[in-house]
Short mmCIF file of C-alpha atoms in Angstrom, two decimals:
data_model
loop_
_atom_site.label_atom_id
_atom_site.label_comp_id
_atom_site.label_asym_id
_atom_site.label_seq_id
_atom_site.Cartn_x
_atom_site.Cartn_y
_atom_site.Cartn_z
CA UNK A 15 -94.19 45.85 -52.35
CA UNK A 16 -94.78 49.57 -52.01
CA UNK A 17 -91.91 49.90 -49.53
CA UNK A 18 -89.62 47.87 -51.79
CA UNK A 19 -90.49 50.03 -54.79
CA UNK A 20 -89.87 53.18 -52.77
CA UNK A 21 -86.45 51.94 -51.59
CA UNK A 22 -85.45 50.90 -55.12
CA UNK A 23 -86.61 54.26 -56.47
CA UNK A 24 -84.64 56.10 -53.79
CA UNK A 25 -81.51 54.05 -54.56
CA UNK A 26 -81.87 54.91 -58.25
CA UNK A 27 -82.11 58.63 -57.46
CA UNK A 28 -79.06 58.45 -55.17
CA UNK A 29 -77.09 56.54 -57.84
CA UNK A 30 -78.04 59.12 -60.49
CA UNK A 31 -77.01 62.01 -58.23
CA UNK A 32 -73.71 60.26 -57.42
CA UNK A 33 -72.95 59.85 -61.13
CA UNK A 34 -73.71 63.52 -61.78
CA UNK A 35 -71.54 64.55 -58.81
CA UNK A 36 -68.60 62.41 -59.98
CA UNK A 37 -68.93 63.82 -63.51
CA UNK A 38 -68.91 67.37 -62.16
CA UNK A 39 -65.81 66.66 -60.06
CA UNK A 40 -63.99 65.12 -63.03
CA UNK A 41 -64.84 67.97 -65.39
CA UNK A 42 -63.55 70.49 -62.86
CA UNK A 43 -60.10 68.93 -63.37
CA UNK A 44 -58.74 69.82 -66.85
CA UNK A 45 -56.63 66.65 -66.98
CA UNK A 46 -59.60 64.35 -66.45
CA UNK A 47 -61.78 66.48 -68.69
CA UNK A 48 -59.20 65.99 -71.46
CA UNK A 49 -59.37 62.24 -70.93
CA UNK A 50 -63.18 62.21 -70.89
CA UNK A 51 -63.49 64.38 -74.01
CA UNK A 52 -61.06 62.25 -76.01
CA UNK A 53 -62.70 59.00 -74.96
CA UNK A 54 -66.15 60.38 -75.70
CA UNK A 55 -64.95 61.33 -79.19
CA UNK A 56 -63.51 57.83 -79.72
CA UNK A 57 -66.89 56.31 -78.88
CA UNK A 58 -68.63 58.73 -81.24
CA UNK A 59 -66.11 57.92 -83.98
CA UNK A 60 -66.61 54.16 -83.69
CA UNK A 61 -70.38 54.40 -83.44
CA UNK A 62 -73.06 55.79 -85.74
CA UNK A 63 -72.79 59.24 -84.17
CA UNK A 64 -71.89 62.26 -86.31
CA UNK A 65 -68.23 63.04 -87.02
CA UNK A 66 -68.68 66.76 -86.28
CA UNK A 67 -69.51 65.96 -82.64
CA UNK A 68 -66.38 63.84 -82.32
CA UNK A 69 -64.32 66.61 -83.95
CA UNK A 70 -65.65 69.16 -81.44
CA UNK A 71 -64.74 66.91 -78.52
CA UNK A 72 -61.22 66.35 -79.89
CA UNK A 73 -60.79 70.10 -80.35
CA UNK A 74 -61.77 70.80 -76.73
CA UNK A 75 -59.51 68.00 -75.53
CA UNK A 76 -56.57 69.43 -77.46
CA UNK A 77 -57.29 72.91 -76.04
CA UNK A 78 -57.02 71.43 -72.56
CA UNK A 79 -53.67 69.82 -73.40
CA UNK A 80 -52.43 73.18 -74.71
CA UNK A 81 -53.53 74.93 -71.51
CA UNK A 82 -52.01 72.27 -69.23
CA UNK A 83 -48.58 72.45 -70.87
CA UNK A 84 -46.28 75.07 -69.35
CA UNK A 85 -45.00 76.20 -72.74
CA UNK A 86 -46.54 76.46 -76.19
CA UNK A 87 -46.13 73.52 -78.50
CA UNK A 88 -46.11 74.64 -82.16
CA UNK A 89 -47.61 71.35 -83.36
CA UNK A 90 -50.61 71.68 -81.06
CA UNK A 91 -50.94 75.41 -81.75
CA UNK A 92 -51.00 74.76 -85.48
CA UNK A 93 -53.63 72.04 -85.10
CA UNK A 94 -55.88 74.37 -83.11
CA UNK A 95 -55.75 77.06 -85.81
CA UNK A 96 -58.02 74.95 -88.01
CA UNK A 97 -61.71 74.60 -87.26
CA UNK A 98 -63.11 71.08 -86.76
CA UNK A 99 -65.46 69.39 -89.22
CA UNK A 100 -68.71 71.29 -89.62
CA UNK A 101 -72.01 69.39 -89.91
CA UNK A 102 -72.38 70.60 -93.51
CA UNK A 103 -68.95 69.19 -94.48
CA UNK A 104 -69.30 65.79 -92.87
CA UNK A 105 -70.43 62.58 -94.45
CA UNK A 106 -73.33 60.50 -93.30
CA UNK A 107 -72.39 58.44 -90.27
CA UNK A 108 -70.75 55.07 -90.94
CA UNK A 109 -69.04 52.48 -88.78
CA UNK A 110 -65.93 52.22 -90.96
CA UNK A 111 -64.16 53.55 -94.03
CA UNK A 112 -65.89 52.82 -97.34
CA UNK A 113 -64.61 50.12 -99.71
CA UNK A 114 -63.04 48.26 -96.78
CA UNK A 115 -64.05 44.65 -96.30
CA UNK A 116 -64.25 42.86 -92.95
CA UNK A 117 -62.71 39.42 -93.47
CA UNK A 118 -59.85 38.35 -91.20
CA UNK A 119 -57.13 37.14 -93.59
CA UNK A 120 -54.45 39.64 -94.73
CA UNK A 121 -55.32 39.81 -98.42
CA UNK A 122 -56.57 42.52 -100.73
CA UNK A 123 -60.06 42.01 -99.31
CA UNK A 124 -59.17 41.68 -95.63
CA UNK A 125 -60.17 43.95 -92.80
CA UNK A 126 -58.66 47.42 -93.03
CA UNK A 127 -57.43 47.12 -96.60
CA UNK A 128 -58.21 49.97 -98.99
CA UNK A 129 -57.18 49.48 -102.62
CA UNK A 130 -54.79 46.66 -101.56
CA UNK A 131 -53.21 48.94 -98.95
CA UNK A 132 -53.73 48.36 -95.22
CA UNK A 133 -55.11 51.36 -93.33
CA UNK A 134 -55.01 51.56 -89.52
CA UNK A 135 -58.48 52.70 -88.41
CA UNK A 136 -58.55 52.45 -84.61
CA UNK A 137 -58.92 55.64 -82.59
CA UNK A 138 -57.11 55.48 -79.24
CA UNK A 139 -58.52 55.80 -75.74
CA UNK A 140 -56.64 57.70 -73.04
CA UNK A 141 -55.97 56.13 -69.63
CA UNK A 142 -55.79 57.87 -66.26
CA UNK A 143 -52.12 58.97 -65.87
CA UNK A 144 -52.52 59.35 -62.10
CA UNK A 145 -53.19 55.64 -61.61
CA UNK A 146 -49.54 54.56 -61.80
CA UNK A 147 -47.77 57.90 -61.31
CA UNK A 148 -45.51 58.21 -58.28
CA UNK A 149 -45.08 61.98 -58.55
CA UNK A 150 -46.75 65.07 -60.07
CA UNK A 151 -43.85 65.27 -62.54
CA UNK A 152 -44.77 61.87 -63.99
CA UNK A 153 -48.31 63.12 -64.56
CA UNK A 154 -46.99 66.27 -66.27
CA UNK A 155 -44.70 64.13 -68.44
CA UNK A 156 -47.79 62.32 -69.77
CA UNK A 157 -49.29 65.50 -71.22
CA UNK A 158 -47.34 65.42 -74.53
CA UNK A 159 -48.52 61.81 -74.94
CA UNK A 160 -52.09 63.06 -74.50
CA UNK A 161 -51.35 65.59 -77.23
CA UNK A 162 -50.02 63.05 -79.72
CA UNK A 163 -52.99 60.73 -79.06
CA UNK A 164 -55.57 63.47 -79.65
CA UNK A 165 -53.73 64.68 -82.78
CA UNK A 166 -53.62 61.13 -84.13
CA UNK A 167 -57.30 60.51 -83.36
CA UNK A 168 -58.27 63.76 -85.08
CA UNK A 169 -56.21 62.71 -88.11
CA UNK A 170 -58.09 59.41 -88.37
CA UNK A 171 -61.39 61.29 -88.11
CA UNK A 172 -60.47 63.60 -91.03
CA UNK A 173 -59.12 60.60 -92.98
CA UNK A 174 -62.46 58.84 -92.52
CA UNK A 175 -64.38 61.95 -93.56
CA UNK A 176 -62.19 62.28 -96.67
CA UNK A 177 -62.86 58.65 -97.60
CA UNK A 178 -66.59 59.10 -97.15
CA UNK A 179 -66.97 62.47 -98.87
CA UNK A 180 -64.08 62.53 -101.35
CA UNK A 181 -63.05 65.96 -100.02
CA UNK A 182 -59.38 66.59 -100.79
CA UNK A 183 -59.27 69.22 -98.03
CA UNK A 184 -60.11 66.56 -95.42
CA UNK A 185 -57.39 64.28 -96.78
CA UNK A 186 -54.87 67.14 -96.66
CA UNK A 187 -55.94 67.88 -93.09
CA UNK A 188 -55.52 64.23 -92.12
CA UNK A 189 -52.05 64.26 -93.63
CA UNK A 190 -51.05 67.35 -91.65
CA UNK A 191 -52.37 65.92 -88.39
CA UNK A 192 -50.70 62.51 -88.90
CA UNK A 193 -47.40 64.34 -89.46
CA UNK A 194 -47.95 66.42 -86.30
CA UNK A 195 -48.77 63.37 -84.17
CA UNK A 196 -45.78 61.49 -85.62
CA UNK A 197 -43.43 64.40 -84.97
CA UNK A 198 -44.70 64.84 -81.41
CA UNK A 199 -44.40 61.11 -80.69
CA UNK A 200 -40.89 60.75 -82.15
CA UNK A 201 -39.63 63.95 -80.51
CA UNK A 202 -39.49 61.92 -77.29
CA UNK A 203 -37.84 58.98 -79.04
CA UNK A 204 -41.05 56.93 -79.32
CA UNK A 205 -39.75 54.84 -76.42
CA UNK A 206 -43.05 54.37 -74.56
CA UNK A 207 -45.70 52.01 -76.02
CA UNK A 208 -48.21 54.77 -76.86
CA UNK A 209 -45.73 56.95 -78.75
CA UNK A 210 -44.39 53.87 -80.55
CA UNK A 211 -47.91 52.78 -81.55
CA UNK A 212 -48.66 56.25 -82.92
CA UNK A 213 -45.35 56.39 -84.79
CA UNK A 214 -46.03 53.04 -86.50
CA UNK A 215 -49.68 53.74 -87.29
CA UNK A 216 -49.15 57.34 -88.43
CA UNK A 217 -46.26 56.31 -90.72
CA UNK A 218 -48.44 53.57 -92.19
CA UNK A 219 -51.42 55.86 -92.80
CA UNK A 220 -49.22 58.60 -94.25
CA UNK A 221 -47.96 55.99 -96.73
CA UNK A 222 -51.58 55.21 -97.63
CA UNK A 223 -52.31 58.90 -98.25
CA UNK A 224 -49.13 59.20 -100.35
CA UNK A 225 -50.30 56.11 -102.23
CA UNK A 226 -53.65 57.78 -102.90
CA UNK A 227 -51.93 60.98 -104.07
CA UNK A 228 -49.37 59.14 -106.19
CA UNK A 229 -46.36 60.43 -104.21
CA UNK A 230 -43.91 57.63 -104.99
CA UNK A 231 -40.90 58.74 -102.93
CA UNK A 232 -43.02 59.43 -99.89
CA UNK A 233 -44.77 56.04 -100.09
CA UNK A 234 -41.42 54.24 -99.96
CA UNK A 235 -40.05 56.56 -97.28
CA UNK A 236 -43.06 56.12 -94.98
CA UNK A 237 -43.12 52.35 -95.46
CA UNK A 238 -39.40 52.12 -94.68
CA UNK A 239 -39.97 54.20 -91.52
CA UNK A 240 -42.88 52.01 -90.49
CA UNK A 241 -40.88 48.82 -91.10
CA UNK A 242 -37.96 50.15 -89.05
CA UNK A 243 -40.27 51.11 -86.18
CA UNK A 244 -41.89 47.66 -86.27
CA UNK A 245 -38.45 46.05 -85.99
CA UNK A 246 -37.90 48.02 -82.77
CA UNK A 247 -41.11 46.67 -81.27
CA UNK A 248 -39.56 43.58 -79.74
CA UNK A 249 -40.97 40.08 -79.94
CA UNK A 250 -44.21 39.09 -81.62
CA UNK A 251 -45.66 38.53 -78.16
CA UNK A 252 -44.86 42.16 -77.25
CA UNK A 253 -46.44 43.38 -80.48
CA UNK A 254 -49.63 41.49 -79.63
CA UNK A 255 -49.84 43.46 -76.38
CA UNK A 256 -50.28 46.66 -78.41
CA UNK A 257 -51.79 45.68 -81.76
CA UNK A 258 -54.53 43.27 -82.77
CA UNK A 259 -53.53 40.31 -84.95
CA UNK A 260 -55.11 41.78 -88.10
CA UNK A 261 -53.33 45.10 -87.48
CA UNK A 262 -49.93 43.39 -87.29
CA UNK A 263 -50.75 41.39 -90.43
CA UNK A 264 -51.73 44.61 -92.21
CA UNK A 265 -48.51 46.39 -91.26
CA UNK A 266 -46.41 43.40 -92.32
CA UNK A 267 -48.28 43.21 -95.64
CA UNK A 268 -47.57 46.90 -96.29
CA UNK A 269 -43.93 46.57 -95.23
CA UNK A 270 -43.33 44.04 -98.01
CA UNK A 271 -44.12 46.81 -100.52
CA UNK A 272 -41.43 49.18 -99.17
CA UNK A 273 -39.13 50.33 -101.98
CA UNK A 274 -41.19 48.61 -104.68
CA UNK A 275 -43.11 51.66 -105.92
CA UNK A 276 -41.37 53.00 -109.02
CA UNK A 277 -44.33 54.40 -110.96
CA UNK A 278 -47.71 55.93 -110.17
CA UNK A 279 -49.89 53.50 -108.16
CA UNK A 280 -52.83 54.59 -110.30
CA UNK A 281 -51.03 53.57 -113.49
#
């Protein structure tokens, strides 16, 4: 029994050292560090951890993207000019946006709906771009996608903080970051699944913010854009490969309102 315990203890130590070694190797590579930081922030965002920690991780991830790109991207540069959420500005930790129910049918009380308007709330993980890449150029081409993902995730984080705290500055920040992620995604035509997902979700959430601010023309414009992008998504089976059922139902519910706002939503 003593020998068995010793062997098991030794194996545990070796396993722990191996994990630390792998982590050190990964963090020495800025590309993998970017991936790890973003995915860590996503886990923090969707758990009971504090939003300021997630914001810091997103900020570092975006810095890495900026450094990996061979030329400056004004959208990323602008995003980095603003400081992340400070602990004093953040809300208490919550799993989801307030006033959002968790049923599964697409109605005014269904999952993701906020004041009868569906809000996309899922932060996005990054995958290893080297897994399927056949050349270094393919890996480099993935960097702008990393940028749009991190921008979008940071926008959702600020949107959540705005909903929890009522801070208009956080809502404005979310709006700016959604626009940046949308512009970066559509600058490449939104032809790959990740860019297309971001374009749809960012357009939808920008419509929700416009709805909250009473910006009638922008609500209709964003909903029309989102509806057009959805129509480019292919078959329903293809949509299900990217979005969950309730997300598709939410987008479709919002799309039916496109062009129907003629007076202040608050009226």
